[in-house]
Coordinates of C-alpha atoms in Angstrom, one line a residue:
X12 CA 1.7 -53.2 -10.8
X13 CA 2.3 -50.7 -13.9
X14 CA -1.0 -48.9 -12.8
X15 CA 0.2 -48.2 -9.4
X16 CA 2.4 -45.1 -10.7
X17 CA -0.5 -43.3 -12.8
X18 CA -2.9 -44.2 -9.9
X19 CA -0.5 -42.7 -7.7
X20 CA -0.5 -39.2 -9.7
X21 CA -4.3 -39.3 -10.0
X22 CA -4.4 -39.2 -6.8
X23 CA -1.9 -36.4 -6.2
X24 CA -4.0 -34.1 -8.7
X25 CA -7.2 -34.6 -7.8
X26 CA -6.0 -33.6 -4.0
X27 CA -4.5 -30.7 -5.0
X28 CA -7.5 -29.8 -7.3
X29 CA -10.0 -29.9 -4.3
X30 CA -7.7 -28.1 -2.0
X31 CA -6.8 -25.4 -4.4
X32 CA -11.1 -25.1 -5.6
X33 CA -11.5 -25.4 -1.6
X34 CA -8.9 -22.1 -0.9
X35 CA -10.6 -19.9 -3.7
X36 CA -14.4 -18.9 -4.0
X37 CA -14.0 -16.7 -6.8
X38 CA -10.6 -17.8 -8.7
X39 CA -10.7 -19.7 -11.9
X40 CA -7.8 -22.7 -12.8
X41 CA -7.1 -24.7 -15.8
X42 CA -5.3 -27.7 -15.6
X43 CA -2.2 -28.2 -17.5
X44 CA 0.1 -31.4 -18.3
X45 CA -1.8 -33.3 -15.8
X46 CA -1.3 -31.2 -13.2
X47 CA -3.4 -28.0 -11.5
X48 CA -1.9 -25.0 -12.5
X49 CA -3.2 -21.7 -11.1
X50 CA -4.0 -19.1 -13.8
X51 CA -4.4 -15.8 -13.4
X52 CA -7.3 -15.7 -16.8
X53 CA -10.4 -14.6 -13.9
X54 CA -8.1 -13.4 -10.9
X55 CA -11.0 -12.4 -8.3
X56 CA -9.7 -12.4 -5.2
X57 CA -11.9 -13.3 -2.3
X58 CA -9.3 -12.7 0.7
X59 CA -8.4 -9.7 1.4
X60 CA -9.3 -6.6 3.0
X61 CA -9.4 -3.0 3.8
X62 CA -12.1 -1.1 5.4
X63 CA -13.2 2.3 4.2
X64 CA -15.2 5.1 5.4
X65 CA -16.6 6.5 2.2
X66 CA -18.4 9.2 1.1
X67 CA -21.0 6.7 -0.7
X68 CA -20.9 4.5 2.0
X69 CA -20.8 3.8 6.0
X70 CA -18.4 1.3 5.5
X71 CA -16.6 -0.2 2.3
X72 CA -14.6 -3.1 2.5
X73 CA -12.6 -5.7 0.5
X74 CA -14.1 -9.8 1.6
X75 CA -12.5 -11.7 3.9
X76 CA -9.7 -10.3 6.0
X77 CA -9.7 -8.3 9.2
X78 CA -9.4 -4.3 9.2
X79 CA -6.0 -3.2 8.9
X80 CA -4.2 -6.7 8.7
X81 CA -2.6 -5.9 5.5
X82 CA -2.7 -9.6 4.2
X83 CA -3.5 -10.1 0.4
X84 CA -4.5 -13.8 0.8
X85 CA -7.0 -15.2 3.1
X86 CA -6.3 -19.6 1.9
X87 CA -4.9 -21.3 5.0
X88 CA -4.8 -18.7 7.4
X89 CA -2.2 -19.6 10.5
X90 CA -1.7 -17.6 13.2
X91 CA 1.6 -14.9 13.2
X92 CA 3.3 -17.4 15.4
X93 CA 2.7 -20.6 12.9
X94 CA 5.0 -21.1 9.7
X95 CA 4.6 -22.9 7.3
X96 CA 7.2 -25.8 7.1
X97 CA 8.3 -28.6 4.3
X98 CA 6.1 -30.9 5.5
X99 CA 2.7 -28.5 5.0
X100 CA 4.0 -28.3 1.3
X101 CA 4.3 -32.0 1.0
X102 CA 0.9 -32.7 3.0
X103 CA -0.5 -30.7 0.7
X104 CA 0.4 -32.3 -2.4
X105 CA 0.9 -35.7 -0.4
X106 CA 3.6 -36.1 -1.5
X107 CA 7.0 -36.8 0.8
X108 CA 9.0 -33.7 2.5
X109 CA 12.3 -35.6 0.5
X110 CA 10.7 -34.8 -2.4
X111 CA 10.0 -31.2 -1.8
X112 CA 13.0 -30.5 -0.3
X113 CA 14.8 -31.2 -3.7
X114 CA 12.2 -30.4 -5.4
X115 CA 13.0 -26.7 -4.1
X116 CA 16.8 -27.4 -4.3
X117 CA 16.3 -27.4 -8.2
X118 CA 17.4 -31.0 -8.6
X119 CA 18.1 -31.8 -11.5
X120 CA 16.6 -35.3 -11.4
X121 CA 13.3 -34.2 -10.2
X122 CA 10.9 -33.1 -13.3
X123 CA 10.4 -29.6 -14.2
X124 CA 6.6 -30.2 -13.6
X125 CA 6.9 -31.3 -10.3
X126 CA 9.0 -28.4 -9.5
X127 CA 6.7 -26.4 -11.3
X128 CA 3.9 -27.8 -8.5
X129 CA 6.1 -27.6 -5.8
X130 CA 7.0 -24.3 -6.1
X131 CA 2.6 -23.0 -7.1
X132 CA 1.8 -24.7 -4.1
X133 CA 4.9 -23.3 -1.7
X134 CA 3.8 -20.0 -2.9
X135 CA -0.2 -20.0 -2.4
X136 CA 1.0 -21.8 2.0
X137 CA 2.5 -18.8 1.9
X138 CA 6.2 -20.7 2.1
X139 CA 9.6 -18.0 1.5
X140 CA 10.2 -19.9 -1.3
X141 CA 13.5 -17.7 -1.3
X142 CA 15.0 -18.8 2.0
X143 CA 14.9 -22.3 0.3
X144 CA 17.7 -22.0 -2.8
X145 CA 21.2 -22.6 -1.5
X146 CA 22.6 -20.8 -5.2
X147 CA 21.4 -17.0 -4.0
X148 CA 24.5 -15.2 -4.4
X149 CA 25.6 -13.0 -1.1
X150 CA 26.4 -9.7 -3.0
X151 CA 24.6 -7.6 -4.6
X152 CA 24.5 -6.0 -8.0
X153 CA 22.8 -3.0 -7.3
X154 CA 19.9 -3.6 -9.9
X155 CA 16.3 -4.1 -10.2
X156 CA 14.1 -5.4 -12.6
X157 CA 10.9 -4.5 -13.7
X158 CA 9.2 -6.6 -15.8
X159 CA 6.3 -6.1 -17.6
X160 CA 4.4 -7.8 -20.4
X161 CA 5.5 -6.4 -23.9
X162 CA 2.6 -5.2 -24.9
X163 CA 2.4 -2.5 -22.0
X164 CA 5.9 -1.1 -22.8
X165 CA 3.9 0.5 -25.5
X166 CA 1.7 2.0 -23.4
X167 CA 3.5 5.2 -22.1
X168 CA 0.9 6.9 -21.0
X169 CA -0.1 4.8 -17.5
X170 CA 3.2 2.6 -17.3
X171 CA 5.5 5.1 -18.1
X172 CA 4.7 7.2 -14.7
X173 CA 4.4 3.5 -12.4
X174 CA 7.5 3.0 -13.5
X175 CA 8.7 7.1 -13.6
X176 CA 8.2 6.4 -9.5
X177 CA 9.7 3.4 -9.3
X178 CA 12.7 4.8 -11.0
X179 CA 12.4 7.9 -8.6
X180 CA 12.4 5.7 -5.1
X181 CA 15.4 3.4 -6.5
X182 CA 17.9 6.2 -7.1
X183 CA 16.7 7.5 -3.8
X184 CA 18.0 3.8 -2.8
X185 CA 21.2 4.0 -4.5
X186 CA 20.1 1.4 -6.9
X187 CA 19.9 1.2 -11.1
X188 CA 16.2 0.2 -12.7
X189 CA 16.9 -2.5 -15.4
X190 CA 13.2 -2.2 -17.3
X191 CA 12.6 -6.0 -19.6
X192 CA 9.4 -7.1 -21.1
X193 CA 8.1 -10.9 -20.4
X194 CA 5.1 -13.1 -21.7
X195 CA 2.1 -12.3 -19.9
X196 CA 0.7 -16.0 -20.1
X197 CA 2.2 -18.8 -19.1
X198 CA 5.2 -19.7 -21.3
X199 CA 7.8 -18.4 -18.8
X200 CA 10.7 -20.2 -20.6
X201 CA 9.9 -18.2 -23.8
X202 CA 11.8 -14.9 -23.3
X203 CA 13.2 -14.6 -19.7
X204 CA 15.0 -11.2 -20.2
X205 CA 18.6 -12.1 -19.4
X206 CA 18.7 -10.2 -16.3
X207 CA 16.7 -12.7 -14.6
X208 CA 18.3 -16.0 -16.1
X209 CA 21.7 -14.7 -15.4
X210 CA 21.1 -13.6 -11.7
X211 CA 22.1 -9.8 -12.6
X212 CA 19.5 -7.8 -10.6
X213 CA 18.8 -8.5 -6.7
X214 CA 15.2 -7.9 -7.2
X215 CA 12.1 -7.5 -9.4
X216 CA 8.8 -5.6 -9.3
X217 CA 6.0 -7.1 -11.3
X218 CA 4.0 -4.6 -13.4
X219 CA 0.6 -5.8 -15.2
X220 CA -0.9 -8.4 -15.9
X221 CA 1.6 -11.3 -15.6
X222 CA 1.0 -15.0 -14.9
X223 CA 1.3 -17.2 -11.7
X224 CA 3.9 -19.6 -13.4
X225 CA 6.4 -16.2 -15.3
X226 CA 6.4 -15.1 -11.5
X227 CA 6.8 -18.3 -10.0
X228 CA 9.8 -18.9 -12.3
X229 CA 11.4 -15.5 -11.4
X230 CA 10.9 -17.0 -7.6
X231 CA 12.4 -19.9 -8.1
X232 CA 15.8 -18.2 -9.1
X233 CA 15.8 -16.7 -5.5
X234 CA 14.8 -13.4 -6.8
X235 CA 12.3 -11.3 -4.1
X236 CA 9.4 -10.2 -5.9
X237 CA 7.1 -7.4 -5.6
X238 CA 3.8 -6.8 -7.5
X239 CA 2.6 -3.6 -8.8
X240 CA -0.5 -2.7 -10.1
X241 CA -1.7 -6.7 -10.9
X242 CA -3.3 -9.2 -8.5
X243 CA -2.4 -12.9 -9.1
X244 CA -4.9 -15.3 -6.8
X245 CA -3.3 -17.7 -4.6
X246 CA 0.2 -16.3 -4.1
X247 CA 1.5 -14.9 -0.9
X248 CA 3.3 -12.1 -1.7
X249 CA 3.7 -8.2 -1.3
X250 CA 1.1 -6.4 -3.7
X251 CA 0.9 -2.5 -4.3
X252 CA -2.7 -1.8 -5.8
X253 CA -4.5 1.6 -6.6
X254 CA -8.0 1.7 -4.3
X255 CA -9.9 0.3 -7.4
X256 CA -12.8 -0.4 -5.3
X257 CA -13.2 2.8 -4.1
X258 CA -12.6 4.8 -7.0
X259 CA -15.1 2.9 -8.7
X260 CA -17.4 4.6 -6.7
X261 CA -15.8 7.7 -6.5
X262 CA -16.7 8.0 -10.3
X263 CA -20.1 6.2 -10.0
X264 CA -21.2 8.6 -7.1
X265 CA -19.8 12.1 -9.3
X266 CA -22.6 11.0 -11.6
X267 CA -25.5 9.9 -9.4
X268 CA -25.0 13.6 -7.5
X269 CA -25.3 15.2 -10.7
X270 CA -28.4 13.4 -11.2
X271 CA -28.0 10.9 -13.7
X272 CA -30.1 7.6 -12.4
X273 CA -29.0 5.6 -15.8
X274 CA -25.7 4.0 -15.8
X275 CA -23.3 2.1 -18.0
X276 CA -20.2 0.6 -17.1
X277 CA -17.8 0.1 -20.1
X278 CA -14.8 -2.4 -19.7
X279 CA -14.8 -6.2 -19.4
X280 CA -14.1 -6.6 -15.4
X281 CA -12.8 -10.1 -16.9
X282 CA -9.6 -8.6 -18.8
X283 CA -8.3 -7.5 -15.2
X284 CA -8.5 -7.5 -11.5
X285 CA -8.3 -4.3 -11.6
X286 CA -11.8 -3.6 -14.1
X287 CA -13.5 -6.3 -11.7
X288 CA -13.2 -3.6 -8.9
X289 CA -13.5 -0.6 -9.9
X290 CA -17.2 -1.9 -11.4
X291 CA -17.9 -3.7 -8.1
X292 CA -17.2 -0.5 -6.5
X293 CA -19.5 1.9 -8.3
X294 CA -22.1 -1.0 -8.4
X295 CA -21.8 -0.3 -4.2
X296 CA -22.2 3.8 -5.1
X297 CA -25.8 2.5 -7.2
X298 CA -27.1 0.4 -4.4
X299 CA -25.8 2.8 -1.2
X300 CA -27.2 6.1 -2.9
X301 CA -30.5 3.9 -3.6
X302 CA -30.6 3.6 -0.3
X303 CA -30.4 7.2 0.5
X304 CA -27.0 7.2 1.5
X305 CA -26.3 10.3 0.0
X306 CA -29.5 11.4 0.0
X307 CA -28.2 15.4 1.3
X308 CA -26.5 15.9 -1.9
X309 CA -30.2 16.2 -3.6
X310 CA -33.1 18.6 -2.7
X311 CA -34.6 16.4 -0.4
X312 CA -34.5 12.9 0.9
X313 CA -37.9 11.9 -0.7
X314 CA -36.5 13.0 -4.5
X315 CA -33.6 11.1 -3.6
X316 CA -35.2 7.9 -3.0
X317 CA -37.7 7.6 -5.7
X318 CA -35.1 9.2 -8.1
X319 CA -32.3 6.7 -7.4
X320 CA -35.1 3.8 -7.2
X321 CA -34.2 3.6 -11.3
X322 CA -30.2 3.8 -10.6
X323 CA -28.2 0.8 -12.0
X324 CA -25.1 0.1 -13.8
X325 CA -24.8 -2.6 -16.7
X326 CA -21.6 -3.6 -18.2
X327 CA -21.0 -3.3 -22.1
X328 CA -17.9 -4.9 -23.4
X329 CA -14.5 -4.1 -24.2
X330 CA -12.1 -5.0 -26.6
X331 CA -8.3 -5.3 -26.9
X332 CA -6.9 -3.3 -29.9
X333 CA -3.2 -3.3 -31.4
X334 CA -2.3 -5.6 -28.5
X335 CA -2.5 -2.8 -25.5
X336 CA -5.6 -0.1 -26.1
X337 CA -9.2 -0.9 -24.9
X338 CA -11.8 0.1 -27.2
X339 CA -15.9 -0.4 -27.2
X340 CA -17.2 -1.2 -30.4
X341 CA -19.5 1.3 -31.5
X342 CA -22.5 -1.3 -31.9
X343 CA -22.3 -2.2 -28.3
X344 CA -22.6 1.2 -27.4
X345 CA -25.7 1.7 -29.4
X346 CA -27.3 -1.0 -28.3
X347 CA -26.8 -0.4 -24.7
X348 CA -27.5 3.3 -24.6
X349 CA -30.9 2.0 -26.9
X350 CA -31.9 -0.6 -24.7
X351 CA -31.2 1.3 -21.2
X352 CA -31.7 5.2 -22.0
X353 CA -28.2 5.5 -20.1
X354 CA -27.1 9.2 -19.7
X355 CA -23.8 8.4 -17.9
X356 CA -21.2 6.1 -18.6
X357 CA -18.5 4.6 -15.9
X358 CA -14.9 3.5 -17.9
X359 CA -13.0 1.1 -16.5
X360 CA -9.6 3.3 -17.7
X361 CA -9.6 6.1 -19.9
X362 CA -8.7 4.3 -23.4
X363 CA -11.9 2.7 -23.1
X364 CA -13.3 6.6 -22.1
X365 CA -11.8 8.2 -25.0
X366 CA -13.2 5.5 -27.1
X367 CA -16.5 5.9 -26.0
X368 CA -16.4 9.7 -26.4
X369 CA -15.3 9.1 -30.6
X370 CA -18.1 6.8 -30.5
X371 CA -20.7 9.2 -28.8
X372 CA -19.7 11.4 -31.6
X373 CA -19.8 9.2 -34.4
X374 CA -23.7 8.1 -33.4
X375 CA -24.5 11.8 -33.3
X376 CA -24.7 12.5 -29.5
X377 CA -22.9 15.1 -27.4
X378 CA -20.7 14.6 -24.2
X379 CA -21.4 15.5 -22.3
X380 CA -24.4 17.3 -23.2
X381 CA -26.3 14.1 -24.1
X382 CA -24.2 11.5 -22.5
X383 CA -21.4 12.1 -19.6
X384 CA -18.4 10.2 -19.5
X385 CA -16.1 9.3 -16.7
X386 CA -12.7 7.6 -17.1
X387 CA -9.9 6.1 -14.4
X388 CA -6.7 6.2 -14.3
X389 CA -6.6 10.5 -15.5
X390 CA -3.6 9.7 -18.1
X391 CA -2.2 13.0 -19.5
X392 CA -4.2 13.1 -22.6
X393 CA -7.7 13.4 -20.5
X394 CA -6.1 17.4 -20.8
X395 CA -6.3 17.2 -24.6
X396 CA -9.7 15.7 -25.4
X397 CA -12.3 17.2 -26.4
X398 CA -14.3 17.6 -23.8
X399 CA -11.9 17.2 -21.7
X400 CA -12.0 13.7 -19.8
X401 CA -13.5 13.9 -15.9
X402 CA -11.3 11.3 -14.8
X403 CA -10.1 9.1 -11.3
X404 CA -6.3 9.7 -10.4
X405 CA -5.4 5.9 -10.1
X406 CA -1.5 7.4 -8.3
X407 CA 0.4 6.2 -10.6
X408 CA 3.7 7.2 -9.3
X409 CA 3.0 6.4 -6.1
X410 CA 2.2 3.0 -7.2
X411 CA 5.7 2.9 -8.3
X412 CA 7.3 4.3 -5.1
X413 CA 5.7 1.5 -3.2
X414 CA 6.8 -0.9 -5.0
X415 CA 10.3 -0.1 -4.2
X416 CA 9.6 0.2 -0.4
X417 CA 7.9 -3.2 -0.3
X418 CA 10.7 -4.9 -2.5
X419 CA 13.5 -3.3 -0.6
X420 CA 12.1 -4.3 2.8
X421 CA 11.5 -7.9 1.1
X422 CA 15.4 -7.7 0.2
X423 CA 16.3 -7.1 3.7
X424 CA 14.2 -9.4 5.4
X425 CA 12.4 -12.7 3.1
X426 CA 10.1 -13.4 6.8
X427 CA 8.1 -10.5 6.7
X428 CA 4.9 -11.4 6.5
X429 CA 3.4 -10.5 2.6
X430 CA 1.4 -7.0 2.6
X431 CA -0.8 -5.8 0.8
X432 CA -1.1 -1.7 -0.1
X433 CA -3.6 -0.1 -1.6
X434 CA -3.3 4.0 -3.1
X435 CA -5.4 5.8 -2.7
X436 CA -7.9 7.6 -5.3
X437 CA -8.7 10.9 -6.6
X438 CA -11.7 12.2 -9.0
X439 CA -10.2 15.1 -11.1
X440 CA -13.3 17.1 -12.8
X441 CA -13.1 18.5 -15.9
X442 CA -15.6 18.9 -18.6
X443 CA -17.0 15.3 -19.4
X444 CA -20.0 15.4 -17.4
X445 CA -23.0 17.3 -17.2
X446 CA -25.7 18.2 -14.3
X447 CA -29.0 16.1 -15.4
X448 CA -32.0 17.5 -14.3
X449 CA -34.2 15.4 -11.9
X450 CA -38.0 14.8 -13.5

């Protein structure tokens, strides 16, 4: 009979395993204290989408969803009429509605890790977790958090202006910006900035690259949450994201036109969401252009085919320096541009472009004479580089601005169904590239 309990919990997790591998085809999960945790360590989402005419394709779009539905999540799809209940929660983790319900009611003699589950699992059904918690407090305070992991708040140069808009849109709205720093893996009880644990702001926007279980745990205080910029897999809720996909190829496509047929990409599409697009979009540019989709930008549609025949991107690696700048080591640029005869290299944000350009330098070759360089996100200093960086406008600000709209409708109304917005992209020449001549 003392078996029946841990039998019982087996059980429970290897459901919820199956049905969480069954709702993600790209998603990675660890599993933690016995139970299946989502993490966010490989977030590549599979269910959404946007279509896109595009100037290096007919059509661009994101997997999985409809044109124009708005949806970032495609698991468990119900109609607009169908919500999901208690029970679909407890179904799920088969488990009883009792225990869900108090589960969600923060009882206190219910475990944290089964609140914990409850609470992943509400999230990913697409449950408003926040019409659930009886202690939400009727007034307001007039605040907003933005939260962040640490290690961004040093990086002033692309957060600074997310949050510059942010700031902008809420004193538009008549309300203050309270900006805290949290853990970016999963240790949410470790340094929840006090405006959260003490109920002080009526809302928080997300910035970066956060965990599932820190936002889940800012949820489960029956705060609305918005996220900018960062894509967690598996939860249903309102996202703001810059057109990564198609700025990708926005910078890919710059180079092809200017005849370069050798590409690099330089940025682990592992360290984001984010990376993981904007390659997967100029990889599209390579394989549309090869297929003479932008064959009138060249002298004729026969050089453009057996010129872009030899057109291909391959990823070199990044690395994570000082706890918030990208950098390539200078023997994995070597190597590649060795192995490949690359004359253009694609940078998943510009730290990682400026860091190629020093190491271009250092190995005694010329940007963008001997190699070009485009970066993404066109921070401020791309103006003070030498050359100066060719670089996409990620709309930063406008990123922030979103934010705030999606949060404050959230605020008003916690049964809006969970969008999904994506800003749009701009290439902003400068001086980092160079025409290649076709042989």
């Amino acid at each position: 009979m003392t078996l029946l309990p841990f039998i019982s919990s087996l059980l429970i997790f290897m459901q919820t395993l199956q049905c969480r591998l069954s709702m993600h085809r790209i998603s990675m999960y660890r599993v933690k204290d016995a139970w299946a945790i989502v993490n966010e360590r490989n977030p590549f989402l599979s269910g959404w989408s946007v279509a896109h005419p595009s100037a290096f394709s007919k059509r661009l779009c994101y997997d999985g969803v409809d044109e124009g539905t708005g949806d970032g999540s495609s698991e468990m799809r119900r109609s607009a009429s169908s919500k999901i209940t208690m029970q679909d929660i407890a179904d799920t983790l088969g488990i009883s509605k009792s225990l869900v319900s108090r589960a969600l009611g923060n009882d206190g003699k219910i475990s944290e890790r089964t609140k914990e589950q409850v609470r992943l699992t509400a999230l990913e059904l697409g449950y408003p977790l926040n019409s659930s918690l009886a202690a939400v407090p009727s007034s307001r305070t007039g605040n907003i958090a933005v939260l962040m992991p640490r290690s961004h708040l040093k990086d002033g140069e692309f957060w600074g202006h997310v949050v510059s808009g942010a700031e902008e849109a809420l004193h538009r709205a008549s309300f203050s910006l309270v900006l805290a720093g949290v853990e970016g893996d999963d240790s949410p009880a470790e340094g929840m900035p006090s405006c959260i644990t003490d109920r002080k702001v009526d809302g928080a926007i997300f910035m970066g690259r956060v965990s599932a279980g820190v936002i889940a745990e800012v949820l489960a205080s029956g705060i609305p949450v918005v996220l900018a910029d960062v894509r967690t897999a598996g939860l249903k809720l309102d996202h703001v994201l810059a057109d990564n996909f198609r700025g990708g190829g926005e910078a890919a496509l710059h180079l092809l036109e200017k005849g370069h047929r050798r590409l690099l990409f330089a940025g682990d599409p592992a360290f984001s969401f984010s990376f993981a697009e904007r390659k997967r979009g100029a990889l599209q540019a390579v394989r549309d252009f090869g297929d003479g989709a932008s064959a009138s930008a060249l002298a004729s549609e026969s050089a453009a085919e057996s010129a872009s025949a030899s057109a291909f991107i391959e990823a070199i690696p990044s690395e994570l320096e000082g706890g918030y700048k990208l950098v390539v080591p200078i023997a994995a640029l070597e190597e590649a541009l060795q192995r490949t005869g690359a004359t253009a290299v694609v940078c998943a944000n510009d730290s990682v472009a400026f860091s190629v350009i020093e190491n271009l330098q250092a190995l005694g070759l010329r940007c963008p004479e001997d190699v070009s360089v485009v970066g993404f996100d066109n921070v401020e200093r791309c103006e003070w580089v030498t050359p100066k960086l060719t670089s996409v406008d990620a709309g930063k600000t406008t990123i922030g601005r979103r934010a705030v709209e999606l949060l404050l409708r959230r605020m008003n109304d916690s049964e809006t169904r969970p969008e999904t917005r994506l800003v749009a992209t701009e290439l902003v020449e400068r001086q980092s590239v160079a025409v290649r001549e076709l042989r």
